Short mmCIF file of C-alpha atoms in Angstrom, two decimals:
data_model
loop_
_atom_site.label_atom_id
_atom_site.label_comp_id
_atom_site.label_asym_id
_atom_site.label_seq_id
_atom_site.Cartn_x
_atom_site.Cartn_y
_atom_site.Cartn_z
CA MET A 1 20.79 -34.48 53.44
CA ARG A 2 17.90 -35.32 51.20
CA SER A 3 15.35 -33.67 53.49
CA ALA A 4 17.40 -30.43 53.56
CA ALA A 5 17.48 -30.41 49.75
CA ARG A 6 13.73 -30.95 49.70
CA VAL A 7 13.20 -28.03 52.08
CA VAL A 8 15.33 -25.76 49.88
CA VAL A 9 13.47 -26.84 46.72
CA LEU A 10 10.04 -26.43 48.33
CA THR A 11 10.99 -23.02 49.79
CA THR A 12 12.25 -21.87 46.39
CA LEU A 13 9.07 -23.05 44.68
CA PHE A 14 6.90 -21.40 47.34
CA LEU A 15 8.71 -18.08 47.02
CA GLY A 16 8.69 -18.31 43.24
CA VAL A 17 4.94 -18.82 43.16
CA SER A 18 4.05 -16.22 45.80
CA CYS A 19 6.28 -13.39 44.51
CA SER A 20 6.04 -11.65 41.22
CA LEU A 21 9.08 -10.62 39.22
CA ASP A 22 8.21 -6.97 39.79
CA ASP A 23 8.38 -7.46 43.58
CA VAL A 24 11.84 -8.96 43.30
CA MET A 25 13.05 -6.26 40.88
CA HIS A 26 12.11 -3.45 43.27
CA ALA A 27 13.66 -5.20 46.25
CA VAL A 28 17.13 -4.88 44.72
CA PRO A 29 17.82 -1.15 44.17
CA TRP A 30 19.78 -1.35 40.95
CA PHE A 31 17.23 -3.60 39.21
CA GLY A 32 14.81 -0.66 39.11
CA ASN A 33 17.27 1.34 37.04
CA MET A 34 17.32 -1.41 34.47
CA ILE A 35 13.54 -1.39 34.11
CA HIS A 36 12.91 2.36 34.00
CA GLN A 37 15.37 3.88 31.59
CA PRO A 38 15.27 5.97 28.45
CA SER A 39 15.26 3.80 25.38
CA ILE A 40 14.84 4.12 21.64
CA LYS A 41 11.72 2.52 20.26
CA PRO A 42 12.46 2.30 16.55
CA TYR A 43 9.01 1.14 15.48
CA ALA A 44 7.16 3.69 17.59
CA MET A 45 9.08 6.68 16.23
CA THR A 46 8.62 6.49 12.49
CA ARG A 47 10.66 8.84 10.42
CA PRO A 48 9.78 10.34 7.04
CA VAL A 49 11.26 8.60 4.03
CA PRO A 50 14.25 10.55 2.69
CA GLU A 51 14.09 11.76 -0.89
CA GLY A 52 15.80 9.71 -3.57
CA ILE A 53 15.89 6.41 -1.70
CA VAL A 54 15.90 3.08 -3.45
CA PRO A 55 14.07 0.40 -1.45
CA VAL A 56 16.13 -2.70 -0.79
CA ASP A 57 13.19 -4.97 0.00
CA GLY A 58 11.65 -4.84 -3.47
CA ARG A 59 8.67 -2.74 -2.41
CA GLU A 60 8.14 0.76 -3.65
CA PRO A 61 8.33 3.58 -1.12
CA ASP A 62 5.01 4.66 0.29
CA TRP A 63 3.84 8.24 0.24
CA ALA A 64 0.75 9.53 1.89
CA TRP A 65 -0.85 10.70 -1.35
CA PRO A 66 -4.21 11.74 0.02
CA THR A 67 -2.51 14.10 2.48
CA ALA A 68 0.59 14.95 0.47
CA ASP A 69 0.98 17.86 -1.90
CA PRO A 70 -1.08 16.77 -4.94
CA SER A 71 1.45 18.28 -7.33
CA PHE A 72 3.88 15.54 -6.25
CA VAL A 73 2.00 12.85 -8.15
CA ASN A 74 2.23 14.90 -11.33
CA THR A 75 6.01 14.61 -11.16
CA LEU A 76 5.89 10.79 -11.34
CA ILE A 77 7.15 9.65 -14.73
CA ASN A 78 5.83 6.52 -16.39
CA PRO A 79 8.81 4.18 -16.74
CA ARG A 80 6.94 1.77 -19.04
CA THR A 81 6.86 2.45 -22.75
CA ARG A 82 3.60 1.77 -24.55
CA THR A 83 4.63 -1.50 -26.18
CA ALA A 84 2.29 -4.25 -27.36
CA GLU A 85 3.31 -6.33 -24.34
CA SER A 86 2.55 -3.46 -21.93
CA LEU A 87 -0.81 -2.75 -23.56
CA GLU A 88 -1.81 -6.43 -23.51
CA ARG A 89 -0.90 -6.78 -19.82
CA GLY A 90 -2.74 -3.51 -19.10
CA ARG A 91 -5.82 -4.79 -20.95
CA GLU A 92 -5.82 -8.03 -18.94
CA LEU A 93 -5.64 -6.13 -15.65
CA TYR A 94 -8.22 -3.58 -16.83
CA ASP A 95 -10.63 -6.43 -17.64
CA ILE A 96 -10.11 -7.91 -14.17
CA PHE A 97 -10.14 -4.81 -11.96
CA CYS A 98 -11.39 -1.76 -13.88
CA ALA A 99 -14.04 -2.94 -16.32
CA VAL A 100 -16.62 -3.64 -13.61
CA CYS A 101 -16.91 0.11 -13.01
CA HIS A 102 -15.41 1.89 -16.01
CA GLY A 103 -16.89 -0.37 -18.68
CA PRO A 104 -15.85 -3.56 -20.41
CA THR A 105 -13.32 -3.71 -23.19
CA GLY A 106 -14.63 -4.36 -26.65
CA GLY A 107 -17.33 -2.49 -28.51
CA ASN A 108 -18.02 1.16 -27.80
CA ALA A 109 -18.17 0.87 -24.01
CA GLN A 110 -14.44 0.91 -23.29
CA GLY A 111 -13.83 3.21 -20.35
CA MET A 112 -17.17 5.01 -20.58
CA GLY A 113 -17.94 4.54 -16.88
CA ASP A 114 -20.92 2.27 -17.55
CA GLY A 115 -19.79 -1.07 -16.14
CA PRO A 116 -22.09 -3.33 -14.11
CA VAL A 117 -21.14 -1.70 -10.79
CA ALA A 118 -21.67 1.79 -12.23
CA ARG A 119 -25.26 0.89 -13.10
CA LYS A 120 -25.93 0.24 -9.40
CA LEU A 121 -23.60 2.94 -8.03
CA PRO A 122 -23.89 6.09 -10.13
CA GLY A 123 -21.03 8.56 -10.28
CA VAL A 124 -18.31 6.41 -11.87
CA PRO A 125 -16.47 8.75 -14.23
CA SER A 126 -15.66 8.02 -17.82
CA LEU A 127 -11.98 7.62 -18.62
CA LEU A 128 -12.56 9.25 -22.00
CA THR A 129 -13.51 12.77 -20.92
CA GLU A 130 -11.25 15.76 -21.50
CA ARG A 131 -10.77 15.98 -17.75
CA ALA A 132 -9.51 12.38 -17.57
CA LYS A 133 -7.24 12.95 -20.56
CA ALA A 134 -5.71 15.96 -18.81
CA TYR A 135 -4.60 13.89 -15.81
CA SER A 136 -0.90 13.09 -15.74
CA ASP A 137 0.25 9.48 -15.86
CA GLY A 138 1.48 9.87 -12.28
CA TYR A 139 -1.96 11.03 -11.17
CA LEU A 140 -3.64 8.02 -12.79
CA TYR A 141 -1.02 5.71 -11.27
CA SER A 142 -1.70 7.19 -7.83
CA MET A 143 -5.45 6.78 -8.30
CA ILE A 144 -4.90 3.10 -9.08
CA ARG A 145 -2.59 2.67 -6.12
CA TYR A 146 -4.47 4.64 -3.44
CA GLY A 147 -7.99 5.12 -4.80
CA ARG A 148 -10.00 8.28 -4.27
CA GLY A 149 -13.64 9.11 -3.62
CA LEU A 150 -15.76 6.19 -4.87
CA MET A 151 -12.76 4.38 -6.32
CA TRP A 152 -11.30 1.69 -4.12
CA ARG A 153 -7.60 1.30 -3.48
CA TYR A 154 -6.09 -1.20 -5.95
CA GLY A 155 -2.45 -0.96 -4.88
CA ASP A 156 -2.87 -4.08 -2.77
CA LYS A 157 -4.54 -5.96 -5.63
CA ILE A 158 -2.39 -4.87 -8.56
CA ARG A 159 0.80 -5.36 -6.60
CA ARG A 160 3.51 -5.04 -9.20
CA VAL A 161 4.54 -1.48 -9.99
CA ASP A 162 4.95 -2.30 -13.68
CA ASP A 163 1.45 -3.75 -13.80
CA ARG A 164 -0.03 -0.48 -12.52
CA TRP A 165 1.88 1.47 -15.16
CA ASP A 166 0.65 -1.00 -17.79
CA VAL A 167 -2.94 -0.20 -16.78
CA VAL A 168 -2.14 3.51 -17.16
CA ASN A 169 -0.71 2.80 -20.64
CA TYR A 170 -3.84 0.88 -21.58
CA MET A 171 -6.09 3.69 -20.35
CA ARG A 172 -4.10 6.14 -22.46
CA GLN A 173 -4.49 3.82 -25.43
CA LEU A 174 -8.27 3.75 -24.87
CA GLN A 175 -8.27 7.55 -24.92
CA ILE A 176 -6.26 7.68 -28.15
CA VAL A 177 -8.43 5.09 -29.90
CA THR A 178 -11.64 6.87 -28.85
CA GLU A 179 -10.27 10.21 -30.00
CA ALA A 180 -9.52 8.76 -33.44
CA GLN A 181 -13.08 7.43 -33.87
#
């Protein structure tokens, strides 16, 4: 009895090693139908984000700004009021991420486009020009989030939505202060 069991086990192991699963699947006719069938691949067929959605995962919806209609970003409304708290947080983030190109805070160099990186890489624009002042808050927010031209994308570095709007508020404050001088 034991030798018969050994023969069965050895035969099963031999067949299991010598045959692939695909060979066995095609030997039984209805297995093939299970392998080759139409199926929905939810991650391969991405769908556009419907308008007016509210994300449930805490992240903001993504839009393809560089390829989207540029007038869309002008419709974004700044939800953050220009409070002292917002301006202080915006200043902190500006000093960390923006000052290296657009100029350090303090003195007359705020936002002039003459930071340490700009000295080595010419073409960094001033935030105080009439052109920059004409940009909508949504446009500035999108520039921070996605970058453009020489400007790197900072959406992955300034992750909180409110923080990006605080930087926009601080930039607007720089423009107002410079205008008054």
